[in-house]
PDB file of C-alpha atoms in Angstrom:
ATOM      1  CA  MET S1172       0.000   0.000   0.000  1.00 82.00           C
ATOM      2  CA  ALA S1173       0.955   3.677  -0.113  1.00 92.00           C
ATOM      3  CA  THR S1174       3.568   5.504   1.938  1.00 97.00           C
ATOM      4  CA  LEU S1175       2.184   8.438   3.913  1.00 98.00           C
ATOM      5  CA  ILE S1176       4.371  11.512   4.480  1.00 98.00           C
ATOM      6  CA  LEU S1177       2.757  13.479   7.307  1.00 98.00           C
ATOM      7  CA  VAL S1178       3.845  17.107   7.644  1.00 98.00           C
ATOM      8  CA  ARG S1179       2.791  19.163  10.620  1.00 98.00           C
ATOM      9  CA  HIS S1180       2.182  22.806   9.683  1.00 98.00           C
ATOM     10  CA  GLY S1181       4.967  25.278  10.380  1.00 98.00           C
ATOM     11  CA  ARG S1182       5.072  27.324  13.556  1.00 98.00           C
ATOM     12  CA  SER S1183       2.010  29.558  13.755  1.00 98.00           C
ATOM     13  CA  THR S1184       1.135  32.831  15.427  1.00 97.00           C
ATOM     14  CA  ALA S1185      -1.024  30.837  17.864  1.00 97.00           C
ATOM     15  CA  ASN S1186       1.912  28.579  18.764  1.00 96.00           C
ATOM     16  CA  THR S1187       4.102  31.514  19.709  1.00 95.00           C
ATOM     17  CA  ALA S1188       1.253  33.226  21.580  1.00 96.00           C
ATOM     18  CA  GLY S1189       0.549  30.083  23.608  1.00 95.00           C
ATOM     19  CA  LEU S1190      -3.005  29.791  22.290  1.00 96.00           C
ATOM     20  CA  LEU S1191      -4.994  26.664  21.455  1.00 96.00           C
ATOM     21  CA  ALA S1192      -5.985  27.615  17.922  1.00 96.00           C
ATOM     22  CA  GLY S1193      -8.309  24.807  16.892  1.00 96.00           C
ATOM     23  CA  TRP S1194     -10.445  25.968  13.954  1.00 97.00           C
ATOM     24  CA  THR S1195     -10.082  29.674  14.789  1.00 96.00           C
ATOM     25  CA  PRO S1196      -9.855  31.472  11.421  1.00 95.00           C
ATOM     26  CA  GLY S1197      -6.917  33.675  10.450  1.00 95.00           C
ATOM     27  CA  VAL S1198      -4.183  31.723  12.250  1.00 97.00           C
ATOM     28  CA  ALA S1199      -1.167  32.106   9.947  1.00 98.00           C
ATOM     29  CA  LEU S1200       2.443  30.995  10.010  1.00 98.00           C
ATOM     30  CA  ASP S1201       4.777  33.290  11.902  1.00 98.00           C
ATOM     31  CA  GLU S1202       8.140  34.353  10.462  1.00 97.00           C
ATOM     32  CA  ARG S1203       9.875  31.180  11.596  1.00 97.00           C
ATOM     33  CA  GLY S1204       6.988  29.035  10.349  1.00 98.00           C
ATOM     34  CA  ALA S1205       7.234  30.638   6.920  1.00 98.00           C
ATOM     35  CA  ALA S1206      10.962  29.859   6.844  1.00 98.00           C
ATOM     36  CA  GLN S1207      10.237  26.252   7.839  1.00 97.00           C
ATOM     37  CA  ALA S1208       7.720  25.967   5.004  1.00 98.00           C
ATOM     38  CA  ALA S1209      10.187  27.477   2.535  1.00 98.00           C
ATOM     39  CA  ALA S1210      12.720  24.770   3.459  1.00 97.00           C
ATOM     40  CA  LEU S1211      10.258  21.920   2.946  1.00 97.00           C
ATOM     41  CA  PRO S1212      10.782  21.500  -0.831  1.00 97.00           C
ATOM     42  CA  GLY S1213      14.512  21.042  -0.280  1.00 95.00           C
ATOM     43  CA  ARG S1214      13.973  18.535   2.508  1.00 95.00           C
ATOM     44  CA  LEU S1215      11.698  16.461   0.262  1.00 96.00           C
ATOM     45  CA  ALA S1216      13.788  16.913  -2.893  1.00 95.00           C
ATOM     46  CA  GLY S1217      14.176  13.644  -4.741  1.00 90.00           C
ATOM     47  CA  VAL S1218      11.184  12.053  -3.028  1.00 95.00           C
ATOM     48  CA  PRO S1219       8.554  11.151  -5.641  1.00 95.00           C
ATOM     49  CA  ILE S1220       5.221  12.458  -4.408  1.00 97.00           C
ATOM     50  CA  ALA S1221       2.046  11.332  -6.140  1.00 97.00           C
ATOM     51  CA  VAL S1222      -0.408  13.758  -4.572  1.00 98.00           C
ATOM     52  CA  ALA S1223      -0.795  16.226  -1.702  1.00 98.00           C
ATOM     53  CA  VAL S1224      -3.650  16.329   0.791  1.00 98.00           C
ATOM     54  CA  THR S1225      -4.126  19.135   3.301  1.00 98.00           C
ATOM     55  CA  SER S1226      -6.223  20.327   6.173  1.00 98.00           C
ATOM     56  CA  PRO S1227      -8.332  23.310   5.058  1.00 98.00           C
ATOM     57  CA  LEU S1228      -6.890  25.567   7.770  1.00 98.00           C
ATOM     58  CA  GLN S1229      -4.731  28.518   6.729  1.00 98.00           C
ATOM     59  CA  ARG S1230      -1.555  27.438   8.513  1.00 98.00           C
ATOM     60  CA  CYS S1231      -1.514  24.142   6.619  1.00 98.00           C
ATOM     61  CA  LEU S1232      -2.241  25.751   3.258  1.00 98.00           C
ATOM     62  CA  GLU S1233       0.622  28.202   3.848  1.00 98.00           C
ATOM     63  CA  THR S1234       2.959  25.361   4.824  1.00 98.00           C
ATOM     64  CA  LEU S1235       2.301  23.443   1.608  1.00 98.00           C
ATOM     65  CA  ARG S1236       2.475  26.470  -0.702  1.00 98.00           C
ATOM     66  CA  PRO S1237       6.289  26.423  -1.286  1.00 98.00           C
ATOM     67  CA  LEU S1238       6.172  22.700  -2.062  1.00 98.00           C
ATOM     68  CA  LEU S1239       3.326  23.206  -4.527  1.00 98.00           C
ATOM     69  CA  ASP S1240       5.153  26.121  -6.133  1.00 98.00           C
ATOM     70  CA  ALA S1241       8.248  23.924  -6.551  1.00 97.00           C
ATOM     71  CA  ARG S1242       6.152  21.095  -8.015  1.00 97.00           C
ATOM     72  CA  PRO S1243       3.415  22.721 -10.110  1.00 96.00           C
ATOM     73  CA  GLU S1244       2.407  19.327 -11.477  1.00 95.00           C
ATOM     74  CA  LEU S1245       1.440  18.107  -7.986  1.00 96.00           C
ATOM     75  CA  ALA S1246      -2.327  17.833  -7.474  1.00 96.00           C
ATOM     76  CA  VAL S1247      -3.574  19.039  -4.080  1.00 97.00           C
ATOM     77  CA  HIS S1248      -6.782  18.059  -2.309  1.00 98.00           C
ATOM     78  CA  THR S1249      -8.381  19.483   0.828  1.00 98.00           C
ATOM     79  CA  ASP S1250      -9.863  17.097   3.390  1.00 98.00           C
ATOM     80  CA  GLU S1251     -11.674  18.396   6.494  1.00 98.00           C
ATOM     81  CA  ARG S1252     -11.198  15.045   8.207  1.00 98.00           C
ATOM     82  CA  ILE S1253      -7.524  15.889   8.801  1.00 98.00           C
ATOM     83  CA  GLY S1254      -8.349  19.362  10.082  1.00 98.00           C
ATOM     84  CA  GLU S1255      -7.427  20.233  13.658  1.00 98.00           C
ATOM     85  CA  CYS S1256      -9.312  18.753  16.595  1.00 98.00           C
ATOM     86  CA  ARG S1257     -12.493  20.740  17.222  1.00 98.00           C
ATOM     87  CA  TYR S1258     -11.691  22.114  20.667  1.00 97.00           C
ATOM     88  CA  GLY S1259     -15.002  23.947  20.881  1.00 97.00           C
ATOM     89  CA  ASP S1260     -15.144  26.420  23.788  1.00 97.00           C
ATOM     90  CA  TRP S1261     -11.432  25.940  24.397  1.00 97.00           C
ATOM     91  CA  SER S1262     -10.499  27.325  20.982  1.00 97.00           C
ATOM     92  CA  GLY S1263      -8.555  30.577  21.109  1.00 95.00           C
ATOM     93  CA  ARG S1264      -7.859  30.305  24.844  1.00 96.00           C
ATOM     94  CA  LYS S1265      -4.420  30.440  26.430  1.00 96.00           C
ATOM     95  CA  LEU S1266      -2.918  27.041  27.199  1.00 95.00           C
ATOM     96  CA  ALA S1267      -1.692  28.403  30.538  1.00 94.00           C
ATOM     97  CA  GLU S1268      -5.322  29.046  31.542  1.00 95.00           C
ATOM     98  CA  LEU S1269      -6.520  25.682  30.282  1.00 96.00           C
ATOM     99  CA  ALA S1270      -3.945  23.892  32.436  1.00 94.00           C
ATOM    100  CA  ASP S1271      -6.188  24.609  35.444  1.00 94.00           C
ATOM    101  CA  GLU S1272      -9.297  23.104  33.860  1.00 96.00           C
ATOM    102  CA  PRO S1273     -10.267  19.712  35.387  1.00 97.00           C
ATOM    103  CA  LEU S1274     -10.745  18.345  31.865  1.00 97.00           C
ATOM    104  CA  MET S1275      -7.057  18.895  31.119  1.00 97.00           C
ATOM    105  CA  ASP S1276      -6.112  16.022  33.420  1.00 97.00           C
ATOM    106  CA  VAL S1277      -8.408  13.765  31.381  1.00 97.00           C
ATOM    107  CA  VAL S1278      -6.909  15.056  28.109  1.00 97.00           C
ATOM    108  CA  GLN S1279      -3.447  14.227  29.442  1.00 96.00           C
ATOM    109  CA  GLN S1280      -4.085  10.902  31.159  1.00 96.00           C
ATOM    110  CA  HIS S1281      -7.240   9.395  29.614  1.00 98.00           C
ATOM    111  CA  PRO S1282      -7.774  11.132  26.239  1.00 98.00           C
ATOM    112  CA  SER S1283     -10.108   8.417  24.973  1.00 98.00           C
ATOM    113  CA  ALA S1284     -12.617   9.743  27.531  1.00 98.00           C
ATOM    114  CA  ALA S1285     -12.029  13.434  26.758  1.00 98.00           C
ATOM    115  CA  ALA S1286     -14.667  15.484  24.941  1.00 98.00           C
ATOM    116  CA  PHE S1287     -14.216  19.243  24.546  1.00 98.00           C
ATOM    117  CA  PRO S1288     -17.165  21.429  25.568  1.00 97.00           C
ATOM    118  CA  GLY S1289     -18.888  22.614  22.416  1.00 98.00           C
ATOM    119  CA  GLY S1290     -16.425  20.555  20.352  1.00 98.00           C
ATOM    120  CA  GLU S1291     -15.655  16.912  19.661  1.00 98.00           C
ATOM    121  CA  SER S1292     -14.181  13.991  21.537  1.00 98.00           C
ATOM    122  CA  MET S1293     -10.597  12.913  20.991  1.00 98.00           C
ATOM    123  CA  ARG S1294     -11.882   9.488  19.953  1.00 98.00           C
ATOM    124  CA  ALA S1295     -13.933  11.112  17.188  1.00 98.00           C
ATOM    125  CA  MET S1296     -10.888  13.145  16.124  1.00 98.00           C
ATOM    126  CA  GLN S1297      -8.775  10.022  15.763  1.00 98.00           C
ATOM    127  CA  ALA S1298     -11.514   8.048  14.004  1.00 98.00           C
ATOM    128  CA  ARG S1299     -12.056  10.655  11.275  1.00 98.00           C
ATOM    129  CA  ALA S1300      -8.330  11.149  10.725  1.00 98.00           C
ATOM    130  CA  VAL S1301      -7.595   7.421  10.470  1.00 98.00           C
ATOM    131  CA  ASP S1302     -10.578   6.939   8.151  1.00 98.00           C
ATOM    132  CA  ALA S1303      -9.187   9.685   5.916  1.00 98.00           C
ATOM    133  CA  VAL S1304      -5.723   8.102   5.850  1.00 98.00           C
ATOM    134  CA  ARG S1305      -7.078   4.654   5.018  1.00 97.00           C
ATOM    135  CA  GLU S1306      -9.243   6.020   2.206  1.00 98.00           C
ATOM    136  CA  TRP S1307      -6.374   8.065   0.755  1.00 98.00           C
ATOM    137  CA  ASN S1308      -4.058   5.044   0.983  1.00 97.00           C
ATOM    138  CA  ALA S1309      -6.455   3.050  -1.162  1.00 97.00           C
ATOM    139  CA  ARG S1310      -7.010   5.921  -3.594  1.00 97.00           C
ATOM    140  CA  VAL S1311      -3.316   6.678  -4.054  1.00 97.00           C
ATOM    141  CA  GLU S1312      -2.463   3.009  -4.523  1.00 97.00           C
ATOM    142  CA  ALA S1313      -5.262   2.556  -7.067  1.00 97.00           C
ATOM    143  CA  ASP S1314      -4.211   5.622  -9.049  1.00 97.00           C
ATOM    144  CA  HIS S1315      -0.419   5.510  -8.701  1.00 96.00           C
ATOM    145  CA  GLY S1316       0.614   1.999  -7.633  1.00 95.00           C
ATOM    146  CA  GLU S1317       1.497   0.322  -4.362  1.00 92.00           C
ATOM    147  CA  ASP S1318       4.898   2.002  -4.097  1.00 93.00           C
ATOM    148  CA  ALA S1319       3.503   5.530  -4.350  1.00 97.00           C
ATOM    149  CA  ALA S1320       4.060   8.146  -1.642  1.00 97.00           C
ATOM    150  CA  TYR S1321       1.843  11.100  -0.835  1.00 98.00           C
ATOM    151  CA  VAL S1322       2.035  14.134   1.451  1.00 98.00           C
ATOM    152  CA  MET S1323      -0.587  14.991   4.028  1.00 98.00           C
ATOM    153  CA  CYS S1324      -0.280  18.351   5.849  1.00 98.00           C
ATOM    154  CA  SER S1325      -2.101  18.386   9.158  1.00 98.00           C
ATOM    155  CA  HIS S1326      -1.885  19.240  12.868  1.00 98.00           C
ATOM    156  CA  GLY S1327      -0.087  17.968  15.953  1.00 97.00           C
ATOM    157  CA  ASP S1328      -2.874  16.038  17.655  1.00 97.00           C
ATOM    158  CA  ILE S1329      -4.109  14.636  14.346  1.00 98.00           C
ATOM    159  CA  ILE S1330      -0.651  13.342  13.411  1.00 98.00           C
ATOM    160  CA  LYS S1331      -0.076  11.900  16.879  1.00 98.00           C
ATOM    161  CA  SER S1332      -3.383  10.042  16.716  1.00 98.00           C
ATOM    162  CA  VAL S1333      -2.564   8.605  13.272  1.00 98.00           C
ATOM    163  CA  VAL S1334       0.847   7.464  14.530  1.00 98.00           C
ATOM    164  CA  ALA S1335      -0.757   5.838  17.570  1.00 98.00           C
ATOM    165  CA  ASP S1336      -3.103   3.915  15.279  1.00 98.00           C
ATOM    166  CA  ALA S1337      -0.198   2.832  13.057  1.00 98.00           C
ATOM    167  CA  LEU S1338       1.717   1.557  16.088  1.00 98.00           C
ATOM    168  CA  GLY S1339      -1.294  -0.285  17.504  1.00 97.00           C
ATOM    169  CA  MET S1340      -1.256   1.991  20.555  1.00 97.00           C
ATOM    170  CA  HIS S1341      -4.354   2.830  22.541  1.00 98.00           C
ATOM    171  CA  LEU S1342      -5.362   6.486  22.226  1.00 98.00           C
ATOM    172  CA  ASP S1343      -4.715   6.844  25.965  1.00 98.00           C
ATOM    173  CA  LEU S1344      -0.984   6.544  25.173  1.00 97.00           C
ATOM    174  CA  PHE S1345      -0.853   9.037  22.300  1.00 97.00           C
ATOM    175  CA  GLN S1346       0.285  11.939  24.500  1.00 96.00           C
ATOM    176  CA  ARG S1347       3.645  10.155  24.709  1.00 96.00           C
ATOM    177  CA  ILE S1348       4.214  11.071  21.051  1.00 97.00           C
ATOM    178  CA  HIS S1349       5.552  14.504  20.070  1.00 95.00           C
ATOM    179  CA  VAL S1350       5.830  16.172  16.649  1.00 96.00           C
ATOM    180  CA  ASP S1351       7.357  19.637  16.221  1.00 96.00           C
ATOM    181  CA  PRO S1352       6.134  22.275  13.740  1.00 97.00           C
ATOM    182  CA  CYS S1353       6.982  21.404  10.128  1.00 97.00           C
ATOM    183  CA  SER S1354       8.273  18.006  11.197  1.00 97.00           C
ATOM    184  CA  VAL S1355       7.995  15.062   8.817  1.00 97.00           C
ATOM    185  CA  THR S1356       6.550  11.745   9.970  1.00 98.00           C
ATOM    186  CA  VAL S1357       6.429   8.793   7.572  1.00 98.00           C
ATOM    187  CA  VAL S1358       4.226   5.705   7.807  1.00 98.00           C
ATOM    188  CA  ARG S1359       4.549   2.933   5.241  1.00 97.00           C
ATOM    189  CA  TYR S1360       1.366   0.888   5.050  1.00 97.00           C
ATOM    190  CA  THR S1361       1.377  -2.749   3.952  1.00 94.00           C
ATOM    191  CA  ARG S1362      -1.347  -5.357   3.663  1.00 92.00           C
ATOM    192  CA  LEU S1363      -0.640  -6.758   7.126  1.00 94.00           C
ATOM    193  CA  ARG S1364       0.760  -3.882   9.186  1.00 95.00           C
ATOM    194  CA  PRO S1365       1.995  -0.282   9.024  1.00 97.00           C
ATOM    195  CA  PHE S1366       5.643   0.620   9.639  1.00 97.00           C
ATOM    196  CA  LEU S1367       6.687   3.892  11.282  1.00 98.00           C
ATOM    197  CA  VAL S1368       9.662   5.022   9.169  1.00 96.00           C
ATOM    198  CA  ARG S1369      10.192   8.556  10.523  1.00 96.00           C
ATOM    199  CA  LEU S1370       8.741  10.370  13.528  1.00 97.00           C
ATOM    200  CA  GLY S1371       8.819  14.135  13.960  1.00 95.00           C
ATOM    201  CA  ASP S1372      11.917  14.614  11.786  1.00 95.00           C
ATOM    202  CA  THR S1373      12.936  18.267  11.422  1.00 92.00           C
ATOM    203  CA  GLY S1374      16.700  17.882  11.011  1.00 84.00           C
ATOM    204  CA  ASP S1375      16.965  20.478  13.806  1.00 68.00           C
ATOM    205  CA  PHE S1376      18.164  19.304  17.206  1.00 68.00           C
ATOM    206  CA  GLY S1377      17.530  22.634  18.932  1.00 66.00           C
ATOM    207  CA  ALA S1378      14.538  21.133  20.721  1.00 58.00           C
ATOM    208  CA  LEU S1379      16.926  18.790  22.558  1.00 66.00           C
ATOM    209  CA  MET S1380      18.764  21.660  24.242  1.00 70.00           C
ATOM    210  CA  PRO S1381      18.091  21.957  27.990  1.00 71.00           C
ATOM    211  CA  ARG S1382      15.332  24.410  28.831  1.00 55.00           C
ATOM    212  CA  GLU S1383      12.996  25.069  31.694  1.00 62.00           C
ATOM    213  CA  ASP S1384      10.001  22.708  31.705  1.00 55.00           C
ATOM    214  CA  THR S1385       7.003  24.719  32.908  1.00 52.00           C
ATOM    215  CA  ARG S1386       4.541  21.962  31.974  1.00 55.00           C
ATOM    216  CA  GLY S1387       5.584  19.445  34.603  1.00 63.00           C
ATOM    217  CA  GLY S1388       5.885  16.678  32.031  1.00 64.00           C
ATOM    218  CA  ALA S1389       2.456  17.303  30.482  1.00 73.00           C
ATOM    219  CA  ALA S1390       1.957  16.976  26.736  1.00 68.00           C
ATOM    220  CA  GLU S1391       1.401  20.177  24.773  1.00 72.00           C
ATOM    221  CA  VAL S1392      -2.206  20.056  23.584  1.00 69.00           C
ATOM    222  CA  GLY S1393      -2.286  21.086  19.955  1.00 67.00           C
ATOM    223  CA  GLY S1394       1.388  20.197  19.497  1.00 60.00           C
ATOM    224  CA  GLY S1395       3.425  23.095  20.895  1.00 65.00           C
ATOM    225  CA  ALA S1396       5.732  25.609  19.239  1.00 58.00           C
ATOM    226  CA  GLY S1397       8.881  23.497  18.886  1.00 60.00           C
ATOM    227  CA  ALA S1398      12.414  24.663  19.584  1.00 53.00           C
ATOM    228  CA  PRO S1399      12.775  28.235  20.908  1.00 58.00           C
TER     229      PRO S1399
END
C-alpha cells in the first residue's frame, strides 16, 4: 500500500502566543513558520510524491504552498477530516489558563474519555483522521501503484493520533508522542501492518537543548511551538 508523508504545519502565530488555535480562522504561520515551510521542498527533494492532501486551515495551506510552487504538477486536495481537533469552547484560549481546567487532566491521562465542551471527543478526532488516511491510501495506490508516496499536511494532535493507530497503541498513550512544527513523519502501510519510518523529523536538534520545563511533564495540547 501507499507511503504516507505526514507534515505538521509550520510554527504559527497561535503557537508563539501560547493559544490553542483549533479551527479559529486567520491563524497564519509566523516568520519562523514561513521559513520552515520554505525549506520543505529542499527537505523532500528527490522524493517522488504522487499527490498532496491538506487540512483546510490557513496554517496548513501556507505550509504546503512552497512545495506546490516547486512542483506545479502536484495535485492538491483538501480534506476536512484531517483538520485540527475541534476544541469547541477551548479554541482561542491560552494554554496556561486551560492547564487549570479539570478536563485537562483527562486530556493528558485518559484522552479516549475526553470530549471538549462545544467541540468533539478525541476518539472522534482520531476516528475521522484514520478513516481519511485509510481512504487516501487506497485511492493513491489505485491511481499511482502500491509504491507511491503522498504528502498529508495536518496538525499535531491529528498526526499523533494517526501514529498511535499505526503503532497499535491505545489512544490513551498518544500523548507520549511529540511532533514539532513542520516536522515530517512517515508511515509505510502494507497489507498486514503499518511501519513507522520517521517520527517528527525536522533535522533540527535545537529542541533537545536543555530548557525550563514549565509543563511538569504534560503533553502540549495542539502540538506546541517546537524549539525556541
